[in-house]
CSV table of C-alpha atoms and ligand atoms in Angstrom, one decimal:
chain,number,residue,atom,x,y,z
A,1,MET,CA,30.5,25.1,-14.5
A,2,PHE,CA,29.5,21.4,-14.5
A,3,ARG,CA,26.5,21.1,-16.9
A,4,ALA,CA,23.6,18.7,-16.2
A,5,ALA,CA,24.4,16.7,-19.3
A,6,ASP,CA,28.1,16.3,-18.3
A,7,ARG,CA,27.0,15.1,-14.8
A,8,LEU,CA,24.6,12.6,-16.3
A,9,ARG,CA,27.4,11.2,-18.4
A,10,VAL,CA,29.6,10.8,-15.3
A,11,VAL,CA,26.8,9.1,-13.5
A,12,LEU,CA,26.1,6.8,-16.5
A,13,ASN,CA,29.6,5.3,-16.1
A,14,HIS,CA,28.4,3.8,-12.9
A,15,LEU,CA,25.4,2.0,-14.4
A,16,ASP,CA,25.1,-1.3,-16.3
A,17,PRO,CA,25.5,-0.9,-20.0
A,18,PRO,CA,21.9,-1.8,-20.8
A,19,THR,CA,20.5,0.7,-18.2
A,20,ALA,CA,23.1,3.3,-19.2
A,21,HIS,CA,22.0,2.9,-22.8
A,22,ILE,CA,18.3,3.5,-21.9
A,23,VAL,CA,19.1,6.5,-19.8
A,24,ALA,CA,21.4,7.9,-22.4
A,25,SER,CA,18.7,7.6,-25.1
A,26,SER,CA,16.5,10.0,-23.3
A,27,THR,CA,15.8,13.3,-25.0
A,28,SER,CA,17.9,16.4,-24.3
A,29,ALA,CA,14.8,18.1,-22.8
A,30,GLN,CA,14.7,15.3,-20.2
A,31,ILE,CA,18.4,15.5,-19.5
A,32,ALA,CA,18.2,19.2,-19.1
A,33,SER,CA,15.5,18.7,-16.4
A,34,TYR,CA,18.2,17.3,-14.1
A,35,SER,CA,18.7,20.4,-12.0
A,36,HIS,CA,21.9,21.1,-10.0
A,37,PRO,CA,21.3,20.2,-6.4
A,38,GLN,CA,21.9,23.1,-4.1
A,39,SER,CA,23.1,20.7,-1.4
A,40,LEU,CA,22.7,17.0,-0.8
A,41,ARG,CA,19.2,16.4,0.5
A,42,TYR,CA,18.7,12.7,0.1
A,43,THR,CA,22.0,11.2,1.1
A,44,LEU,CA,24.2,11.4,4.2
A,45,ASP,CA,28.0,11.2,4.6
A,46,ASN,CA,29.2,7.8,5.7
A,47,ASP,CA,31.9,7.3,3.1
A,48,VAL,CA,30.0,4.5,1.3
A,49,LEU,CA,28.6,6.3,-1.7
A,50,SER,CA,31.1,8.0,-4.0
A,51,PRO,CA,30.3,11.6,-4.9
A,52,GLU,CA,29.0,10.4,-8.3
A,53,GLN,CA,26.8,7.8,-6.7
A,54,LYS,CA,25.4,10.5,-4.3
A,55,LEU,CA,24.7,12.8,-7.2
A,56,PHE,CA,23.0,10.0,-9.1
A,57,TYR,CA,20.6,9.2,-6.1
A,58,GLU,CA,19.9,12.9,-5.5
A,59,GLU,CA,18.9,13.4,-9.1
A,60,ASN,CA,17.3,10.0,-9.9
A,61,GLY,CA,16.0,8.6,-6.6
A,62,PHE,CA,17.6,5.2,-7.0
A,63,ILE,CA,21.1,3.6,-7.2
A,64,LEU,CA,22.0,0.1,-8.5
A,65,ILE,CA,24.8,-1.7,-6.8
A,66,LYS,CA,26.1,-4.7,-8.7
A,67,ASN,CA,26.8,-8.1,-7.1
A,68,LEU,CA,26.0,-7.1,-3.5
A,69,VAL,CA,24.5,-10.3,-2.2
A,70,SER,CA,26.4,-13.6,-2.6
A,71,GLU,CA,25.2,-16.7,-4.5
A,72,ASP,CA,25.3,-18.6,-1.2
A,73,ASP,CA,23.0,-16.2,0.6
A,74,ILE,CA,20.6,-16.2,-2.3
A,75,ALA,CA,20.6,-20.1,-2.4
A,76,ARG,CA,19.7,-20.1,1.3
A,77,PHE,CA,16.8,-17.6,0.8
A,78,ARG,CA,15.6,-19.7,-2.1
A,79,GLY,CA,15.8,-22.9,0.0
A,80,GLU,CA,13.8,-21.3,2.8
A,81,PHE,CA,11.2,-20.0,0.4
A,82,GLU,CA,10.7,-23.5,-0.9
A,83,ARG,CA,10.4,-24.9,2.6
A,84,ILE,CA,7.7,-22.3,3.4
A,85,CYS,CA,5.8,-23.1,0.2
A,86,LYS,CA,5.9,-26.8,0.9
A,87,GLY,CA,4.5,-26.1,4.4
A,88,GLU,CA,7.6,-27.5,6.1
A,89,VAL,CA,8.1,-24.4,8.3
A,90,HIS,CA,5.5,-22.2,9.8
A,91,ILE,CA,6.3,-18.6,10.4
A,92,PRO,CA,4.1,-16.5,12.7
A,93,GLY,CA,2.7,-13.4,10.9
A,94,LEU,CA,3.9,-14.4,7.5
A,95,VAL,CA,1.5,-13.6,4.6
A,96,VAL,CA,1.5,-15.9,1.7
A,97,MET,CA,0.0,-14.3,-1.4
A,98,ARG,CA,-1.3,-16.0,-4.5
A,99,ASP,CA,-1.8,-14.2,-7.8
A,100,VAL,CA,-5.3,-13.1,-8.3
A,101,ALA,CA,-5.5,-15.2,-11.5
A,102,ILE,CA,-4.8,-18.4,-9.5
A,103,ALA,CA,-6.1,-17.4,-6.1
A,104,LYS,CA,-9.6,-18.7,-6.9
A,105,SER,CA,-8.3,-22.0,-8.3
A,106,GLU,CA,-7.6,-25.1,-6.4
A,107,PHE,CA,-5.1,-24.8,-3.7
A,108,VAL,CA,-1.7,-26.5,-4.5
A,109,LYS,CA,0.9,-26.7,-1.7
A,110,ASP,CA,3.7,-25.8,-4.0
A,111,GLN,CA,5.8,-22.7,-4.6
A,112,LYS,CA,4.2,-22.4,-8.1
A,113,ALA,CA,1.0,-21.1,-6.5
A,114,VAL,CA,2.8,-18.4,-4.4
A,115,SER,CA,3.3,-14.9,-5.9
A,116,LYS,CA,4.7,-13.2,-2.8
A,117,LEU,CA,5.7,-13.7,0.8
A,118,GLN,CA,5.2,-10.7,3.0
A,119,ASP,CA,6.3,-10.0,6.6
A,120,PHE,CA,9.0,-12.5,7.0
A,121,GLN,CA,10.5,-10.7,10.0
A,122,GLU,CA,10.0,-13.7,12.3
A,123,ASP,CA,11.8,-16.0,9.9
A,124,PRO,CA,15.5,-15.9,11.0
A,125,GLU,CA,16.7,-17.4,7.7
A,126,LEU,CA,15.0,-14.9,5.4
A,127,PHE,CA,15.4,-12.0,7.9
A,128,ARG,CA,19.2,-12.5,7.5
A,129,TYR,CA,18.7,-10.5,4.3
A,130,CYS,CA,17.7,-7.4,6.2
A,131,SER,CA,20.8,-7.6,8.5
A,132,LEU,CA,23.4,-8.2,5.8
A,133,PRO,CA,26.2,-5.8,6.7
A,134,GLN,CA,26.9,-4.9,3.0
A,135,ILE,CA,23.3,-3.8,2.6
A,136,LEU,CA,23.1,-1.9,5.9
A,137,LYS,CA,26.2,0.0,5.0
A,138,TYR,CA,24.4,1.5,2.0
A,139,VAL,CA,21.1,1.9,3.9
A,140,GLU,CA,22.9,4.0,6.5
A,141,ALA,CA,23.8,6.5,3.8
A,142,PHE,CA,20.1,7.2,3.5
A,143,THR,CA,18.6,6.6,7.0
A,144,GLY,CA,21.5,7.4,9.3
A,145,PRO,CA,22.7,4.9,12.0
A,146,ASN,CA,19.4,4.0,13.7
A,147,ILE,CA,17.8,1.6,11.3
A,148,MET,CA,14.5,-0.2,11.4
A,149,ALA,CA,13.5,-3.0,9.0
A,150,MET,CA,9.8,-2.0,8.5
A,151,HIS,CA,8.6,-4.1,5.7
A,152,THR,CA,9.8,-7.4,4.1
A,153,MET,CA,8.9,-9.2,1.0
A,154,LEU,CA,10.0,-12.1,-1.2
A,155,ILE,CA,8.4,-11.6,-4.6
A,156,ASN,CA,7.9,-14.7,-6.8
A,157,LYS,CA,6.4,-13.1,-9.9
A,158,PRO,CA,4.6,-15.9,-11.6
A,159,PRO,CA,4.5,-16.6,-15.4
A,160,ASP,CA,1.6,-14.5,-16.6
A,161,ALA,CA,-1.6,-16.6,-16.7
A,162,GLY,CA,-2.7,-14.7,-19.8
A,163,LYS,CA,-4.5,-11.9,-18.0
A,164,LYS,CA,-1.5,-9.6,-17.4
A,165,THR,CA,-2.2,-9.9,-13.6
A,166,SER,CA,1.6,-10.5,-13.1
A,167,ARG,CA,2.2,-6.7,-13.6
A,168,HIS,CA,2.6,-4.4,-10.7
A,169,PRO,CA,1.1,-1.0,-11.5
A,170,MET,CA,3.1,2.2,-11.2
A,171,HIS,CA,3.2,3.3,-7.6
A,172,GLN,CA,5.1,5.0,-4.8
A,173,ASP,CA,5.8,2.8,-1.8
A,174,LEU,CA,5.2,5.8,0.6
A,175,HIS,CA,1.5,5.3,-0.1
A,176,TYR,CA,1.6,2.3,2.2
A,177,PHE,CA,3.6,3.9,5.0
A,178,PRO,CA,2.2,6.0,7.9
A,179,PHE,CA,5.6,7.3,8.9
A,180,ARG,CA,7.8,10.2,7.8
A,181,PRO,CA,10.0,11.8,6.8
A,182,ALA,CA,10.1,10.1,3.4
A,183,ASP,CA,13.7,11.0,2.8
A,184,LYS,CA,14.7,8.8,5.7
A,185,ILE,CA,13.1,5.7,4.2
A,186,VAL,CA,14.7,3.5,1.6
A,187,CYS,CA,13.9,0.2,-0.1
A,188,SER,CA,16.6,-2.4,-1.0
A,189,TRP,CA,15.5,-4.8,-3.7
A,190,THR,CA,17.8,-7.7,-4.7
A,191,ALA,CA,17.4,-9.8,-7.8
A,192,MET,CA,17.5,-13.5,-6.8
A,193,GLU,CA,18.2,-14.4,-10.5
A,194,LYS,CA,18.7,-12.5,-13.7
A,195,VAL,CA,15.7,-10.1,-14.2
A,196,ASP,CA,15.0,-8.4,-17.5
A,197,ARG,CA,12.1,-7.1,-19.5
A,198,ARG,CA,11.0,-10.7,-20.4
A,199,ASN,CA,10.4,-11.8,-16.8
A,200,GLY,CA,9.2,-8.4,-15.6
A,201,CYS,CA,12.0,-6.3,-14.2
A,202,LEU,CA,11.4,-3.2,-12.2
A,203,VAL,CA,10.6,-0.1,-14.2
A,204,VAL,CA,11.4,3.3,-12.6
A,205,LEU,CA,10.6,6.9,-13.5
A,206,PRO,CA,13.9,8.6,-12.6
A,207,GLY,CA,13.6,11.9,-10.7
A,208,THR,CA,10.0,11.3,-9.5
A,209,HIS,CA,11.2,11.1,-5.9
A,210,LYS,CA,11.4,14.9,-6.0
A,211,GLY,CA,7.6,15.1,-6.4
A,212,THR,CA,4.9,14.6,-3.8
A,213,LEU,CA,2.8,11.5,-2.9
A,214,LYS,CA,0.2,11.0,-5.5
A,215,GLU,CA,-3.3,9.6,-5.2
A,216,HIS,CA,-3.4,5.8,-5.6
A,217,ASP,CA,-6.2,3.4,-6.5
A,218,TYR,CA,-6.8,0.1,-8.2
A,219,PRO,CA,-6.0,0.4,-12.0
A,220,ASP,CA,-8.8,-0.4,-14.4
A,221,TRP,CA,-7.2,-3.6,-15.7
A,222,GLU,CA,-9.6,-5.9,-17.5
A,223,GLY,CA,-7.9,-9.1,-16.3
A,224,GLY,CA,-8.1,-8.2,-12.6
A,225,VAL,CA,-5.6,-6.7,-10.1
A,226,ASN,CA,-4.0,-8.2,-7.1
A,227,LYS,CA,-5.2,-7.3,-3.7
A,228,MET,CA,-3.5,-4.0,-2.5
A,229,TYR,CA,-1.8,-3.4,-5.8
A,230,HIS,CA,-2.8,0.2,-6.0
A,231,GLY,CA,-1.4,2.3,-8.8
A,232,ILE,CA,-1.1,6.0,-9.7
A,233,ARG,CA,-3.7,6.9,-12.3
A,234,ASP,CA,-2.3,10.2,-13.5
A,235,TYR,CA,1.5,9.7,-13.8
A,236,ASP,CA,3.0,11.2,-17.0
A,237,PRO,CA,3.2,8.4,-19.6
A,238,GLN,CA,5.7,10.5,-21.5
A,239,HIS,CA,8.2,10.5,-18.5
A,240,LEU,CA,11.5,8.7,-19.1
A,241,ARG,CA,11.1,5.1,-18.1
A,242,VAL,CA,14.1,3.0,-17.1
A,243,HIS,CA,14.0,-0.8,-17.1
A,244,LEU,CA,16.3,-2.0,-14.4
A,245,GLU,CA,17.8,-5.2,-15.9
A,246,MET,CA,19.8,-6.9,-13.1
A,247,GLU,CA,21.9,-10.0,-12.5
A,248,LYS,CA,21.6,-12.3,-9.6
A,249,GLY,CA,22.7,-10.5,-6.4
A,250,ASP,CA,22.5,-7.0,-7.9
A,251,THR,CA,20.7,-4.6,-5.5
A,252,VAL,CA,18.8,-1.4,-6.2
A,253,PHE,CA,18.2,1.1,-3.4
A,254,PHE,CA,15.3,3.5,-4.0
A,255,HIS,CA,13.4,6.4,-2.5
A,256,PRO,CA,9.8,5.7,-1.3
A,257,LEU,CA,8.4,8.5,-3.6
A,258,LEU,CA,10.1,7.1,-6.7
A,259,ILE,CA,7.4,6.0,-9.1
A,260,HIS,CA,8.0,2.4,-10.1
A,261,GLY,CA,6.2,-0.8,-11.1
A,262,SER,CA,7.1,-4.0,-12.9
A,263,GLY,CA,6.0,-5.5,-16.2
A,264,MET,CA,4.4,-8.7,-17.1
A,265,ASN,CA,6.3,-12.0,-16.7
A,266,SER,CA,6.2,-13.5,-20.2
A,267,THR,CA,8.5,-16.4,-19.4
A,268,GLN,CA,7.7,-19.8,-17.9
A,269,GLY,CA,9.9,-19.1,-14.8
A,270,PHE,CA,9.0,-17.5,-11.5
A,271,ARG,CA,11.0,-14.2,-11.2
A,272,LYS,CA,12.3,-14.0,-7.7
A,273,ALA,CA,13.5,-10.9,-5.7
A,274,ILE,CA,13.9,-10.2,-2.0
A,275,SER,CA,13.4,-6.8,-0.5
A,276,CYS,CA,13.2,-4.8,2.7
A,277,HIS,CA,12.0,-1.3,3.4
A,278,TYR,CA,14.2,0.4,6.0
A,279,ALA,CA,13.4,3.6,7.9
A,280,SER,CA,15.4,5.7,10.3
A,281,ALA,CA,14.3,4.7,13.8
A,282,ASP,CA,14.0,8.5,14.4
A,283,CYS,CA,11.0,8.7,12.0
A,284,TYR,CA,7.6,9.3,13.5
A,285,TYR,CA,4.1,8.0,12.8
A,286,ILE,CA,1.6,10.2,11.1
A,287,ASP,CA,-2.2,10.1,11.1
A,288,VAL,CA,-3.3,9.5,7.5
A,289,LYS,CA,-6.9,10.6,8.1
A,290,GLY,CA,-8.0,13.1,5.5
A,291,THR,CA,-5.1,12.2,3.2
A,292,THR,CA,-4.9,10.1,0.0
A,293,GLN,CA,-3.6,7.2,2.1
A,294,GLU,CA,-7.0,6.7,3.8
A,295,ASN,CA,-8.0,4.1,1.2
A,296,ILE,CA,-5.0,1.8,2.0
A,297,GLU,CA,-5.4,2.4,5.7
A,298,LYS,CA,-8.9,1.1,5.4
A,299,GLU,CA,-7.9,-2.0,3.5
A,300,VAL,CA,-5.0,-2.9,5.9
A,301,GLN,CA,-7.4,-2.5,8.9
A,302,GLU,CA,-10.0,-4.8,7.2
A,303,ILE,CA,-7.4,-7.5,6.5
A,304,ALA,CA,-5.8,-7.1,10.0
A,305,ALA,CA,-9.2,-7.4,11.7
A,306,ARG,CA,-9.8,-10.7,9.9
A,307,LYS,CA,-6.3,-12.0,10.4
A,308,TYR,CA,-6.2,-11.3,14.1
A,309,ALA,CA,-9.9,-11.6,14.6
A,310,MET,CA,-10.0,-8.2,16.3
A,311,GLU,CA,-12.6,-5.8,15.2
A,312,ASP,CA,-11.4,-2.2,14.5
A,313,SER,CA,-8.9,-2.3,17.3
A,314,ILE,CA,-5.7,-2.3,15.2
A,315,LYS,CA,-4.5,1.1,14.3
A,316,PHE,CA,-2.7,1.5,10.9
A,317,GLN,CA,0.4,2.8,12.8
A,318,ASP,CA,0.3,-0.1,15.3
A,319,ALA,CA,0.3,-2.6,12.5
A,320,TRP,CA,3.7,-1.1,11.5
A,321,ALA,CA,5.2,-0.7,14.9
A,322,PHE,CA,4.4,-4.3,15.6
A,323,ARG,CA,6.2,-5.6,12.5
A,324,GLY,CA,9.2,-3.3,12.5
A,325,ARG,CA,12.5,-4.7,13.8
A,326,LEU,CA,15.7,-2.8,14.8
A,327,VAL,CA,18.6,-3.9,12.7
A,328,HIS,CA,21.2,-1.2,13.7
A,329,GLY,CA,21.7,1.4,16.4
A,330,GLU,CA,18.9,2.3,18.7
A,331,ARG,CA,15.1,2.1,18.5
A,332,THR,CA,14.5,5.8,19.3
A,333,SER,CA,11.0,6.4,17.9
A,334,LEU,CA,9.4,4.0,15.4
B,1,LIG,C1,5.8,-1.0,-0.3
B,1,LIG,C2,4.7,-1.8,0.1
B,1,LIG,C3,4.0,-2.4,-1.1
B,1,LIG,C4,3.0,-3.3,-0.7
B,1,LIG,O1,2.8,-3.5,0.4
B,1,LIG,S1,2.2,-4.0,-1.9
B,1,LIG,C5,0.9,-5.1,-1.4
B,1,LIG,C6,0.6,-5.3,0.0
B,1,LIG,N1,0.1,-6.5,0.0
B,1,LIG,C7,-0.3,-7.1,1.2
B,1,LIG,O2,-0.2,-6.6,2.2
B,1,LIG,C8,-0.7,-8.5,1.1
B,1,LIG,C9,-2.1,-8.5,0.7
B,1,LIG,N2,-2.6,-9.9,0.7
B,1,LIG,C10,-3.1,-10.5,1.7
B,1,LIG,O3,-3.2,-10.0,2.8
B,1,LIG,C11,-3.6,-11.9,1.5
B,1,LIG,O4,-2.9,-12.5,0.4
B,1,LIG,C12,-5.1,-11.9,1.1
B,1,LIG,C13,-5.5,-11.1,-0.1
B,1,LIG,C14,-5.9,-11.3,2.3
B,1,LIG,C15,-5.6,-13.3,0.9
B,1,LIG,O5,-5.2,-14.1,2.0
B,1,LIG,P1,-5.5,-15.6,2.0
B,1,LIG,O6,-4.9,-16.1,3.3
B,1,LIG,O7,-5.0,-16.2,0.8
B,1,LIG,O8,-7.0,-15.7,2.2
B,1,LIG,P2,-8.1,-16.5,1.3
B,1,LIG,O9,-7.5,-17.5,0.5
B,1,LIG,O10,-9.2,-16.8,2.3
B,1,LIG,O11,-8.7,-15.3,0.4
B,1,LIG,C16,-9.5,-14.3,0.8
B,1,LIG,C17,-10.2,-13.7,-0.4
B,1,LIG,O12,-9.1,-12.9,-1.1
B,1,LIG,C18,-9.1,-13.3,-2.4
B,1,LIG,N3,-7.7,-13.2,-2.8
B,1,LIG,C19,-6.7,-14.0,-2.5
B,1,LIG,N4,-5.6,-13.6,-3.1
B,1,LIG,C20,-5.9,-12.5,-3.8
B,1,LIG,C21,-5.2,-11.7,-4.6
B,1,LIG,N5,-3.9,-11.8,-4.8
B,1,LIG,N6,-5.8,-10.6,-5.2
B,1,LIG,C22,-7.1,-10.5,-5.0
B,1,LIG,N7,-7.9,-11.2,-4.2
B,1,LIG,C23,-7.2,-12.3,-3.6
B,1,LIG,C24,-9.6,-14.8,-2.4
B,1,LIG,O13,-10.0,-15.2,-3.6
B,1,LIG,C25,-10.7,-14.6,-1.4
B,1,LIG,O14,-11.8,-14.0,-2.0
B,1,LIG,P3,-13.3,-14.4,-1.7
B,1,LIG,O15,-13.5,-14.1,-0.2
B,1,LIG,O16,-13.4,-15.9,-1.9
B,1,LIG,O17,-14.1,-13.6,-2.6
B,2,LIG,N1,-2.3,0.0,-19.2
B,2,LIG,C1,-1.4,0.3,-18.2
B,2,LIG,N2,-1.9,1.1,-17.3
B,2,LIG,C2,-1.1,1.4,-16.3
B,2,LIG,N3,0.1,0.9,-16.1
B,2,LIG,C3,0.6,0.0,-17.0
B,2,LIG,C4,-0.2,-0.3,-18.1
B,2,LIG,N4,0.6,-1.2,-18.8
B,2,LIG,C5,1.7,-1.4,-18.2
B,2,LIG,N5,1.7,-0.6,-17.1
B,2,LIG,C6,2.8,-0.6,-16.1
B,2,LIG,O1,4.0,-0.2,-16.7
B,2,LIG,C7,5.1,-1.0,-16.2
B,2,LIG,C8,5.7,-1.9,-17.3
B,2,LIG,O2,4.6,-2.6,-17.9
B,2,LIG,P1,4.7,-3.6,-19.2
B,2,LIG,O3,4.5,-5.0,-18.7
B,2,LIG,O4,3.8,-3.1,-20.3
B,2,LIG,O5,6.2,-3.5,-19.6
B,2,LIG,P2,6.9,-2.5,-20.5
B,2,LIG,O6,7.5,-1.5,-19.7
B,2,LIG,O7,5.9,-2.0,-21.6
B,2,LIG,O8,8.0,-3.3,-21.1
B,2,LIG,P3,7.8,-4.4,-22.3
B,2,LIG,O9,7.4,-3.6,-23.5
B,2,LIG,O10,9.1,-5.0,-22.4
B,2,LIG,O11,6.7,-5.4,-21.9
B,2,LIG,C9,4.5,-1.9,-15.1
B,2,LIG,O12,4.6,-1.2,-13.9
B,2,LIG,C10,3.1,-2.0,-15.5
B,2,LIG,O13,2.3,-2.3,-14.4
B,3,LIG,O1,9.1,-7.0,-7.5
B,3,LIG,C1,8.3,-6.3,-8.0
B,3,LIG,O2,7.6,-6.6,-9.0
B,3,LIG,C2,8.0,-4.9,-7.4
B,3,LIG,C3,7.2,-5.0,-6.2
B,3,LIG,C4,6.9,-3.6,-5.6
B,3,LIG,O3,7.3,-2.6,-6.1
B,3,LIG,C5,6.2,-3.6,-4.3
B,3,LIG,O4,5.7,-4.6,-3.9
B,3,LIG,O5,6.1,-2.5,-3.8
B,4,LIG,FE1,6.9,-0.9,-4.8
B,5,LIG,MG1,4.5,-3.2,-22.6
């Protein structure tokens, strides 16, 4: 009989030493809560994940793969980001976001003002990230062969302006998505430089992908909160937290129900990461009316109505169908 604690130890051998140390320092009660999976629910067989890696994802809801994206590719993404910030290229549909602490200040056409690019699916250079074969190989282990890139971001977490607005509250990405099933959705998030607690690395609550979608709303933060940065109000503050310290090119794949956030950037540098949410093209859209997702639907529709100057006519689902791009296999449903 393979005990939970033994399995966790096996799995820890596949983590970075710092992360392994943090997981290993969890209490025995928390370790015991890693139950034995009856069968593999969250991963598929495509010979990419080792049995230990599968078990780790099943139990924790994330897996970190070291050195998956090359220095050259990251340099190219960084170059394109700079060109966008300088206004040298114009990408249809791209959303350029500024941190709430600087959004109201004078506009500077410089990357320093930009906290996030969203929806870069029409930028061939940045979208290369979503088609990288070594990423898709892993994605397929979660989604199967028909793969849609649904949501793209380049996050440029700014040095905190003193109001802690650079934090991203604890949340589940599924809150933003009107498609299911959740188990056929996965995020890939690649560090474009070394990320650690000082510059605001990702923080995850392992195992929370086994729970349900929780109610999200704006946190009561005195210094203000960025637009659409909803958080979970009632997550268990005692739950084991793992800080994912990563080197440039390291990539974490995580489940859309995994509770995660990122801390304040207390350095002077802009912490960069690039990410894509993938879903199986076999997923289907749902109506979020009457669910906890109604609040985000309303906000997305308000912004879309302003952006495309079309009152009320954009459905939440259509906004996703319009941005989604097939990256592998067939576009069967989404
Ligand atoms: C897994 C998925 C996870 C996620 O999707 S997380 C977050 C999702 N976020 C998004 O979809 C992007 C949301 N942001 C946006 O759409 C835009 O950045 C946003 C907020 C509409 C601003 O667009 P801009 O083109 O900059 O428009 P603008 O300069 O005219 O500003 C309009 C009003 O918005 C304010 N604003 C801008 N950036 C903000 C921020 N970061 N947080 C809070 N408020 C912000 C801005 O001050 C202005 O306000 P006012 O109308 O002057 O009172
Ligand atoms: N008061 C709070 N309420 C809700 N969430 C918070 C609060 N403070 C921090 N968080 C969230 O916890 C995560 C980590 O935040 P924080 O910046 O405090 O880093 P940390 O985990 O405490 O690490 P460090 O101590 O190294 O700063 C982020 O997702 C952040 O948004
Ligand atoms: O890079 C980060 O800080 C995390 C962003 C994130 O989790 C999100 O935008 O959904
Ligand atoms: Fe997220
Ligand atoms: Mg802290």
